[in-house]
Tab-separated table of C-alpha atoms and ligand atoms in Angstrom:
chain	number	residue	atom	x	y	z
V	13	MET	CA	34.171	-20.606	21.982
V	14	GLY	CA	37.548	-20.609	20.295
V	15	SER	CA	38.472	-24.035	21.624
V	16	GLY	CA	35.281	-25.552	20.216
V	17	ARG	CA	34.301	-26.713	23.704
V	18	ILE	CA	30.552	-26.854	24.255
V	19	GLY	CA	29.235	-26.135	27.741
V	20	LYS	CA	25.769	-26.621	29.218
V	21	ASP	CA	23.602	-23.714	30.287
V	22	VAL	CA	23.291	-24.460	33.977
V	23	GLY	CA	21.065	-21.493	34.553
V	24	GLY	CA	23.870	-19.228	35.647
V	25	TRP	CA	25.327	-16.019	34.342
V	26	THR	CA	28.419	-17.383	32.618
V	27	LEU	CA	30.511	-14.686	30.961
V	28	ASP	CA	33.590	-16.737	30.188
V	29	MET	CA	34.689	-20.335	30.540
V	30	SER	CA	38.278	-19.871	31.719
V	31	GLU	CA	39.875	-21.070	28.538
V	32	LYS	CA	43.619	-20.694	28.077
V	33	GLU	CA	42.892	-18.458	25.109
V	34	PRO	CA	39.952	-16.245	26.043
V	35	SER	CA	37.083	-16.181	23.565
V	36	LEU	CA	33.487	-15.047	23.382
V	37	ILE	CA	30.990	-17.726	24.330
V	38	ARG	CA	28.198	-18.257	21.834
V	39	ALA	CA	24.727	-19.531	22.524
V	40	ILE	CA	23.446	-22.662	20.818
V	41	TYR	CA	19.662	-22.740	20.727
V	42	GLU	CA	17.465	-25.801	20.727
V	43	ARG	CA	15.552	-24.593	17.697
V	44	LYS	CA	17.661	-24.442	14.593
V	45	GLU	CA	14.774	-22.941	12.655
V	46	ILE	CA	13.579	-19.713	14.155
V	47	ARG	CA	9.843	-19.115	14.442
V	48	LEU	CA	8.715	-15.530	13.976
V	49	ARG	CA	6.295	-15.453	16.854
V	50	ASN	CA	4.189	-12.451	16.010
V	51	GLU	CA	1.845	-13.243	18.886
V	52	LEU	CA	4.630	-12.168	21.264
V	53	GLU	CA	5.448	-8.553	22.051
V	54	GLY	CA	8.442	-6.540	20.890
V	55	LEU	CA	11.730	-8.318	20.405
V	56	TYR	CA	10.365	-11.429	22.112
V	57	ARG	CA	8.966	-12.393	18.715
V	58	PHE	CA	12.542	-13.656	18.247
V	59	ALA	CA	12.507	-15.508	21.610
V	60	ASP	CA	13.632	-18.770	19.978
V	61	TRP	CA	17.071	-17.223	19.619
V	62	LEU	CA	17.274	-15.260	22.847
V	63	PRO	CA	18.830	-16.733	26.024
V	64	ILE	CA	15.938	-15.591	28.195
V	65	ARG	CA	14.049	-17.068	31.133
V	66	ARG	CA	11.044	-14.763	31.014
V	67	MET	CA	9.462	-11.947	29.062
V	68	LEU	CA	9.384	-8.429	30.432
V	69	LYS	CA	6.762	-5.691	30.130
V	70	ASN	CA	6.678	-3.092	27.327
V	71	PRO	CA	9.430	-4.556	25.117
V	72	SER	CA	10.427	-2.649	21.990
V	73	VAL	CA	11.890	-4.102	18.797
V	74	PRO	CA	13.994	-2.781	15.889
V	75	ILE	CA	11.818	-2.202	12.833
V	76	CYS	CA	12.954	-2.610	9.236
V	77	TYR	CA	11.558	-1.114	6.024
V	78	ARG	CA	12.628	-0.741	2.425
V	79	SER	CA	13.988	2.717	1.683
V	80	GLU	CA	12.780	4.809	-1.233
V	81	GLY	CA	14.107	8.310	-0.577
V	82	LEU	CA	17.719	7.601	0.305
V	83	ALA	CA	17.811	4.518	-1.934
V	84	ASN	CA	16.798	6.524	-5.036
V	85	ASP	CA	19.152	9.329	-4.143
V	86	LEU	CA	22.081	6.903	-3.930
V	87	GLY	CA	20.934	4.775	-6.868
V	88	LEU	CA	20.509	1.669	-4.711
V	89	LYS	CA	17.857	-0.878	-5.672
V	90	LYS	CA	17.534	-2.795	-2.411
V	91	LEU	CA	18.331	-0.620	0.567
V	92	TYR	CA	16.680	-1.637	3.842
V	93	ILE	CA	16.719	0.567	6.893
V	94	ILE	CA	16.768	-0.967	10.344
V	95	PHE	CA	15.405	1.754	12.596
V	96	ASN	CA	15.993	1.859	16.342
V	97	GLY	CA	14.462	4.762	18.179
V	98	TRP	CA	11.271	6.777	18.366
V	99	TRP	CA	9.162	6.878	15.210
V	100	PRO	CA	5.615	5.967	16.187
V	101	GLU	CA	4.242	6.207	12.605
V	102	LYS	CA	6.549	3.351	11.632
V	103	GLY	CA	5.909	1.359	14.809
V	104	ALA	CA	9.303	2.202	16.319
V	105	ALA	CA	8.793	2.669	20.039
V	106	MET	CA	12.181	2.802	21.710
V	107	SER	CA	11.449	5.584	24.155
V	108	THR	CA	15.086	5.865	25.225
V	109	GLY	CA	15.967	6.516	21.585
V	110	THR	CA	18.598	3.874	20.782
V	111	PHE	CA	19.193	0.178	20.125
V	112	LYS	CA	20.644	-0.268	23.618
V	113	GLU	CA	17.059	-1.261	24.450
V	114	CYS	CA	17.582	-4.496	22.499
V	115	GLU	CA	20.293	-5.563	24.884
V	116	ALA	CA	18.500	-4.394	28.018
V	117	TYR	CA	15.301	-6.355	27.222
V	118	SER	CA	17.384	-9.461	26.586
V	119	VAL	CA	19.912	-9.179	29.442
V	120	CYS	CA	17.265	-8.422	32.065
V	121	ALA	CA	15.016	-11.218	30.769
V	122	ARG	CA	17.898	-13.640	31.306
V	123	LEU	CA	17.730	-12.908	35.036
V	124	PRO	CA	15.478	-15.399	36.817
V	125	GLU	CA	12.034	-14.281	38.005
V	126	ASN	CA	13.138	-14.539	41.647
V	127	PHE	CA	16.392	-12.603	41.120
V	128	ASP	CA	17.238	-11.051	44.475
V	129	GLY	CA	20.535	-9.378	43.618
V	130	SER	CA	21.225	-6.146	41.761
V	131	LEU	CA	22.376	-5.786	38.213
V	132	VAL	CA	25.384	-3.445	37.918
V	133	VAL	CA	25.807	-1.221	34.864
V	134	ALA	CA	28.389	1.494	34.192
V	135	SER	CA	27.566	3.781	31.303
V	136	ALA	CA	28.010	7.240	29.891
V	137	GLY	CA	24.419	7.539	28.674
V	138	ASN	CA	22.498	5.411	26.177
V	139	THR	CA	23.086	2.081	27.906
V	140	ALA	CA	22.137	3.647	31.234
V	141	ARG	CA	18.847	4.989	29.853
V	142	ALA	CA	17.917	1.633	28.344
V	143	PHE	CA	18.646	-0.374	31.505
V	144	VAL	CA	16.909	2.182	33.720
V	145	LYS	CA	13.761	1.973	31.579
V	146	VAL	CA	13.677	-1.815	31.566
V	147	CYS	CA	14.537	-2.263	35.245
V	148	SER	CA	12.223	0.505	36.418
V	149	ASP	CA	9.253	-0.845	34.416
V	150	ASN	CA	9.878	-4.391	35.573
V	151	ASP	CA	10.905	-3.935	39.206
V	152	ILE	CA	14.453	-5.249	38.746
V	153	SER	CA	17.086	-3.934	41.139
V	154	LEU	CA	19.690	-1.898	39.233
V	155	LEU	CA	22.851	-0.218	40.484
V	156	LEU	CA	24.016	2.319	37.964
V	157	PHE	CA	27.343	4.160	37.722
V	158	VAL	CA	27.390	7.307	35.597
V	159	PRO	CA	29.753	10.298	35.610
V	160	HIS	CA	28.120	13.383	37.119
V	161	ASP	CA	29.218	15.261	34.001
V	162	ASN	CA	26.900	13.010	31.948
V	163	LEU	CA	23.767	13.459	34.075
V	164	ASP	CA	22.103	15.355	31.207
V	165	ALA	CA	21.893	12.060	29.315
V	166	LEU	CA	19.621	10.595	31.983
V	167	TRP	CA	16.161	11.711	30.849
V	168	PHE	CA	13.082	9.480	30.858
V	169	ASP	CA	9.513	9.700	29.627
V	170	THR	CA	8.192	8.226	32.888
V	171	PRO	CA	9.358	8.675	36.488
V	172	VAL	CA	12.036	6.185	37.566
V	173	ALA	CA	11.093	3.607	40.217
V	174	SER	CA	13.055	3.238	43.454
V	175	CYS	CA	14.516	-0.155	42.430
V	176	VAL	CA	17.028	1.900	40.410
V	177	LYS	CA	19.940	3.427	42.355
V	178	LEU	CA	22.395	5.806	40.788
V	179	ILE	CA	25.945	6.446	41.967
V	180	CYS	CA	27.758	9.327	40.333
V	181	VAL	CA	31.436	9.912	39.971
V	182	ALA	CA	31.910	13.514	41.111
V	183	PRO	CA	32.319	16.276	38.484
V	184	GLY	CA	35.573	15.871	36.582
V	185	GLY	CA	35.385	12.090	36.715
V	186	ASP	CA	34.672	10.276	33.449
V	187	TYR	CA	33.290	7.007	32.101
V	188	TYR	CA	36.499	5.126	33.021
V	189	ASP	CA	36.221	6.243	36.627
V	190	SER	CA	32.665	4.957	36.723
V	191	ILE	CA	33.774	1.598	35.302
V	192	LEU	CA	36.454	1.339	38.003
V	193	MET	CA	33.878	2.158	40.647
V	194	SER	CA	31.429	-0.411	39.363
V	195	THR	CA	34.199	-3.035	39.448
V	196	ALA	CA	34.888	-2.211	43.085
V	197	ALA	CA	31.167	-2.488	43.847
V	198	ILE	CA	30.936	-5.908	42.193
V	199	ALA	CA	33.861	-7.104	44.292
V	200	ALA	CA	32.196	-5.803	47.457
V	201	SER	CA	29.229	-8.145	47.584
V	202	LYS	CA	27.844	-11.228	45.880
V	203	ARG	CA	24.516	-9.486	45.405
V	204	PHE	CA	26.017	-7.362	42.642
V	205	ILE	CA	25.933	-9.018	39.225
V	206	PRO	CA	27.981	-7.411	36.438
V	207	GLU	CA	26.038	-6.785	33.269
V	208	GLY	CA	29.034	-8.157	31.404
V	209	GLY	CA	29.243	-6.134	28.176
V	210	ALA	CA	30.114	-7.925	24.944
V	211	LYS	CA	30.846	-11.143	26.859
V	212	ASN	CA	27.220	-11.497	27.831
V	213	ILE	CA	25.474	-13.644	25.232
V	214	ALA	CA	22.185	-12.041	26.206
V	215	ARG	CA	23.571	-8.664	25.288
V	216	ARG	CA	24.807	-9.817	21.889
V	217	ASP	CA	21.786	-11.929	20.980
V	218	GLY	CA	19.502	-9.071	22.025
V	219	MET	CA	21.360	-6.826	19.600
V	220	GLY	CA	21.257	-9.554	16.968
V	221	THR	CA	17.499	-8.917	16.707
V	222	THR	CA	18.404	-5.931	14.511
V	223	LEU	CA	19.536	-8.369	11.829
V	224	LEU	CA	16.694	-10.812	12.510
V	225	SER	CA	14.252	-7.987	11.984
V	226	ALA	CA	15.968	-7.150	8.688
V	227	ALA	CA	15.934	-10.773	7.523
V	228	ALA	CA	12.259	-11.090	8.429
V	229	GLU	CA	11.485	-8.073	6.233
V	230	ILE	CA	13.821	-8.948	3.347
V	231	GLY	CA	13.256	-12.705	3.310
V	232	ASN	CA	16.956	-13.537	3.276
V	233	ILE	CA	20.311	-12.552	4.725
V	234	PRO	CA	21.415	-9.167	3.313
V	235	ASP	CA	24.649	-8.890	1.316
V	236	VAL	CA	25.984	-5.989	3.357
V	237	TYR	CA	25.391	-4.653	6.865
V	238	PHE	CA	26.279	-1.078	7.788
V	239	GLN	CA	26.693	0.086	11.384
V	240	ALA	CA	28.655	2.667	13.352
V	241	VAL	CA	30.637	0.961	16.108
V	242	GLY	CA	31.862	1.872	19.564
V	243	SER	CA	32.345	-1.393	21.415
V	244	GLY	CA	31.445	-3.342	18.288
V	245	THR	CA	29.044	-5.550	20.229
V	246	GLY	CA	26.191	-4.790	17.832
V	247	ALA	CA	28.306	-5.723	14.814
V	248	ILE	CA	29.531	-8.992	16.334
V	249	ALA	CA	25.901	-9.742	17.154
V	250	ALA	CA	24.800	-9.125	13.550
V	251	TRP	CA	27.577	-11.418	12.291
V	252	GLU	CA	26.531	-14.176	14.700
V	253	ALA	CA	22.865	-13.750	13.754
V	254	ALA	CA	23.733	-14.095	10.049
V	255	MET	CA	25.544	-17.376	10.739
V	256	ARG	CA	22.560	-18.667	12.684
V	257	LEU	CA	20.210	-17.687	9.867
V	258	GLU	CA	22.396	-19.520	7.385
V	259	SER	CA	22.343	-22.732	9.398
V	260	ASP	CA	18.570	-22.350	9.744
V	261	GLY	CA	18.589	-23.025	5.994
V	262	ARG	CA	15.612	-20.897	4.920
V	263	TRP	CA	17.330	-17.517	4.602
V	264	GLY	CA	19.737	-18.101	1.748
V	265	PRO	CA	23.524	-18.238	1.835
V	266	ASN	CA	25.453	-15.988	4.171
V	267	ASN	CA	27.710	-13.673	2.177
V	268	MET	CA	27.081	-10.769	4.480
V	269	ARG	CA	29.915	-8.254	4.695
V	270	LEU	CA	30.201	-5.986	7.704
V	271	ILE	CA	30.886	-2.389	6.743
V	272	LEU	CA	31.450	-0.572	9.998
V	273	SER	CA	32.315	3.015	10.784
V	274	GLN	CA	33.877	5.273	13.383
V	275	ASN	CA	33.916	9.015	13.907
V	276	ALA	CA	37.265	10.680	13.059
V	277	PRO	CA	39.612	11.667	14.545
V	278	PHE	CA	39.074	8.803	17.046
V	279	ILE	CA	39.290	5.766	14.732
V	280	PRO	CA	41.412	3.066	16.421
V	281	MET	CA	39.474	0.282	14.701
V	282	VAL	CA	40.016	1.790	11.263
V	283	GLU	CA	43.726	1.977	12.042
V	284	SER	CA	43.989	-1.508	13.528
V	285	LEU	CA	42.261	-2.991	10.500
V	286	ALA	CA	44.381	-0.995	8.050
V	287	ALA	CA	47.449	-2.476	9.752
V	288	ASP	CA	45.737	-5.877	9.729
V	289	SER	CA	46.558	-6.085	13.408
V	290	ARG	CA	44.804	-8.449	15.802
V	291	VAL	CA	46.499	-6.460	18.542
V	292	PHE	CA	44.304	-3.403	19.059
V	293	ILE	CA	46.308	-0.294	18.206
V	294	VAL	CA	45.763	2.372	20.820
V	295	VAL	CA	47.126	5.878	20.870
V	296	ASP	CA	48.572	7.293	24.077
V	297	ASP	CA	46.220	8.520	26.751
V	298	ASP	CA	46.570	12.248	26.030
V	299	THR	CA	46.003	11.769	22.309
V	300	ALA	CA	42.984	9.573	22.946
V	301	ARG	CA	41.417	12.152	25.279
V	302	ARG	CA	42.056	14.938	22.803
V	303	GLN	CA	40.632	12.952	19.883
V	304	ILE	CA	37.593	11.885	21.883
V	305	SER	CA	36.896	15.487	22.861
V	306	GLN	CA	36.707	16.374	19.144
V	307	VAL	CA	34.283	13.642	18.175
V	308	THR	CA	30.537	14.377	17.890
V	309	ALA	CA	29.331	10.779	18.219
V	310	LYS	CA	30.732	10.122	21.698
V	311	VAL	CA	29.075	6.687	21.923
V	312	LEU	CA	31.596	5.525	19.324
V	313	THR	CA	34.654	6.298	21.462
V	314	ASN	CA	35.141	3.035	23.346
V	315	ARG	CA	38.838	2.590	24.127
V	316	ASN	CA	38.738	-1.084	24.962
V	317	PRO	CA	36.484	-2.907	22.494
V	318	PRO	CA	36.437	-6.736	22.135
V	319	TRP	CA	38.731	-6.522	19.113
V	320	ALA	CA	41.398	-9.188	19.562
V	321	ILE	CA	39.420	-11.838	21.461
V	322	ALA	CA	38.504	-14.970	19.485
V	323	GLY	CA	35.052	-14.465	18.035
V	324	GLY	CA	35.419	-10.703	18.469
V	325	LEU	CA	35.466	-7.785	16.118
V	326	TYR	CA	38.709	-8.501	14.283
V	327	ASP	CA	37.434	-11.976	13.427
V	328	ALA	CA	34.005	-10.639	12.454
V	329	VAL	CA	35.367	-8.074	10.003
V	330	ARG	CA	38.039	-10.358	8.533
V	331	THR	CA	35.792	-13.392	8.148
V	332	THR	CA	33.133	-11.386	6.311
V	333	ALA	CA	35.655	-9.591	4.070
V	334	GLY	CA	34.361	-6.427	5.662
V	335	THR	CA	35.862	-3.053	6.282
V	336	ILE	CA	35.760	-0.115	8.706
V	337	LEU	CA	35.493	3.449	7.427
V	338	GLY	CA	36.296	6.737	9.138
V	339	VAL	CA	33.811	9.609	8.944
V	340	SER	CA	34.432	13.228	9.958
V	341	ASN	CA	32.018	15.317	12.024
V	342	ASP	CA	31.179	17.413	8.943
V	343	GLU	CA	30.460	14.402	6.775
V	344	ALA	CA	28.254	12.924	9.489
V	345	GLY	CA	26.385	16.213	9.895
V	346	GLN	CA	25.656	16.385	6.165
V	347	ALA	CA	24.555	12.753	6.135
V	348	ALA	CA	22.136	13.424	9.012
V	349	SER	CA	20.461	16.294	7.134
V	350	ARG	CA	20.262	14.265	3.952
V	351	PHE	CA	18.728	11.330	5.790
V	352	GLN	CA	16.157	13.524	7.511
V	353	ARG	CA	15.193	15.178	4.227
V	354	LEU	CA	14.885	11.884	2.337
V	355	GLU	CA	13.508	9.543	4.990
V	356	GLY	CA	11.648	11.981	7.219
V	357	VAL	CA	13.181	11.351	10.618
V	358	SER	CA	16.067	12.801	12.620
V	359	ILE	CA	18.865	10.445	13.590
V	360	SER	CA	21.490	10.414	16.333
V	361	PRO	CA	25.115	11.398	15.582
V	362	ALA	CA	26.282	7.766	15.636
V	363	ALA	CA	23.636	6.725	13.116
V	364	ALA	CA	24.681	9.662	10.937
V	365	VAL	CA	28.210	8.226	10.880
V	366	ALA	CA	26.781	4.976	9.494
V	367	VAL	CA	24.755	6.824	6.836
V	368	SER	CA	27.847	8.756	5.807
V	369	SER	CA	29.826	5.514	5.528
V	370	LEU	CA	27.153	4.165	3.173
V	371	ILE	CA	27.449	7.275	0.998
V	372	GLN	CA	31.222	6.830	0.988
V	373	ALA	CA	30.942	3.125	0.134
V	374	VAL	CA	28.670	3.899	-2.822
V	375	GLN	CA	31.038	6.597	-4.099
V	376	ARG	CA	34.055	4.320	-3.803
V	377	GLY	CA	32.328	1.329	-5.406
V	378	ILE	CA	32.614	-0.775	-2.226
V	379	VAL	CA	28.938	-1.669	-2.689
V	380	THR	CA	26.987	-1.968	-5.928
V	381	GLU	CA	23.473	-0.845	-6.799
V	382	SER	CA	21.933	-4.305	-7.001
V	383	GLN	CA	23.175	-5.581	-3.634
V	384	THR	CA	20.788	-6.055	-0.734
V	385	ILE	CA	21.986	-3.577	1.859
V	386	ALA	CA	20.899	-3.294	5.490
V	387	LEU	CA	21.683	0.032	7.148
V	388	ASN	CA	21.397	0.012	10.917
V	389	ILE	CA	20.115	3.342	12.219
V	390	THR	CA	21.125	2.744	15.830
V	391	GLY	CA	19.360	5.759	17.288
V	392	GLY	CA	16.800	8.306	16.137
V	393	GLY	CA	13.744	10.406	16.755
V	394	ILE	CA	15.081	11.676	20.065
V	395	ASP	CA	14.313	15.359	19.413
V	396	ARG	CA	10.641	14.595	18.804
V	397	LEU	CA	10.467	12.331	21.782
V	398	LYS	CA	11.886	15.060	23.990
V	399	GLN	CA	9.566	17.733	22.562
V	400	ASN	CA	6.384	15.740	22.941
V	401	HIS	CA	6.840	14.203	26.376
V	402	PRO	CA	7.392	15.584	29.847
V	403	LEU	CA	10.848	14.430	30.870
V	404	TYR	CA	11.914	13.050	34.219
V	405	LYS	CA	15.384	12.941	35.694
V	406	LEU	CA	17.190	10.492	37.908
V	407	GLU	CA	18.950	11.934	40.948
V	408	PRO	CA	22.103	10.285	42.306
V	409	SER	CA	21.786	8.466	45.633
V	410	VAL	CA	25.477	8.974	46.273
V	411	ILE	CA	28.240	11.053	44.692
V	412	LEU	CA	31.762	9.702	45.133
V	413	PRO	CA	35.037	11.365	44.155
V	414	PRO	CA	37.089	9.664	41.416
V	415	ASN	CA	39.809	7.480	42.956
V	416	SER	CA	37.639	6.699	45.984
V	417	ASP	CA	39.136	3.732	47.790
V	418	ALA	CA	37.461	0.340	47.705
V	419	ARG	CA	36.329	0.608	51.349
V	420	ASP	CA	34.367	3.829	50.737
V	421	ILE	CA	32.775	2.400	47.613
V	422	LYS	CA	31.795	-0.747	49.486
V	423	ASP	CA	30.263	1.268	52.342
V	424	ALA	CA	28.367	3.467	49.920
V	425	VAL	CA	26.894	0.661	47.831
V	426	THR	CA	26.001	-1.637	50.697
V	427	SER	CA	24.241	1.181	52.572
V	428	LEU	CA	21.884	1.505	49.604
V	429	PHE	CA	20.634	-2.052	49.944
V	430	VAL	CA	19.860	-2.619	53.636
T	16	PLP	C1	26.136	2.196	21.579
T	16	PLP	C2	25.751	2.804	20.318
T	16	PLP	C3	26.419	2.507	19.127
T	16	PLP	C4	27.598	1.586	19.061
T	16	PLP	O1	27.226	0.276	19.380
T	16	PLP	P1	28.313	-0.779	19.841
T	16	PLP	O2	27.565	-2.046	19.991
T	16	PLP	O3	28.874	-0.265	21.157
T	16	PLP	O4	29.369	-0.830	18.812
T	16	PLP	C5	25.975	3.090	17.963
T	16	PLP	N1	24.936	3.952	17.960
T	16	PLP	C6	24.259	4.257	19.080
T	16	PLP	C7	23.113	5.206	19.006
T	16	PLP	C8	24.635	3.693	20.304
T	16	PLP	O5	23.972	4.023	21.419
């Protein structure tokens, strides 16, 4: 943490250590040199650097391969694609379609075997799908808060087990209302454990497996890492993983720059960085809502990312001499078609923003042809997945109006677990 204080892992679920200046806690692992344990399944091949107590069933893992199609088109000699999603021919088996599975398989594996509480997650879509899959497959109690307006995002390739309970904010309510509701639920009973977001080391180190998978393929730490960011958790995780790889000693020096991207017109990180401001620059509420409504890649519209906190996104981008680029809907759409034509797989709107930022970086000379570049495709293959599988839905157990008072929320959530 920022203070340099080192704590002991007492087997709890520590999210912060009550420092005067808040900072992200980092994990220190016993093994400085990571073993690539190919005998283990999915992302648990990187278990040496995951804060886990057990291994769950059916884990997926980000795959990485060297690009030919897009690389040649852009004149890049060493472009590596980290693919998260559904692409069975390449061994990519994230059946919820995005890299949120990396965090779910790590966070849930940090819970002890005899966990008798419920994990609480508020999400607008991708995170919800990932946690539902992992908890349902592994009989872990999950209490999920999702806006009713986002129910379409809750599709699954297998039926959802009864250990997963969904509470919806009534139509009209949004992601922020569901966060507020989940906070009230957590306060209502000790059985409810907050998932924790970027503060949870299990979430970040799970996402860090994207970079570990790239390093395992490349043989060293890449020079540049491209990713589209919403909360920025994935990018902080990649930065932390690169530092760990450097101190391992076998992966070369760490000169890795973070080149991140957001979907215009909602680009608060681009603006905060341009102003070199550790204080996160937010537009007023009406403007934010209007901008967010215009953005295609909605997963990139987090209004409260871990920007200013020590060890957060501002530090990650500044320390790596990185940058954050804005990409319009049109540019992202063109990048998606180009990627599909050249690499042979469809990608999600957020991943298209990252591809477009790479194209922009090449055009502007921000990267050069001989650099080793890792491009994180954070989601893909979803259309094929949906075409080729019967899909199952998750019905809400309870629907609560936005602005429900704490009492009603408490009654609703406790009645689900008697
Ligand atoms: C969540 C998400 C992102 C952004 O990741 P953060 O860690 O929140 O910055 C990018 N792409 C996809 C597909 C996502 O689901």
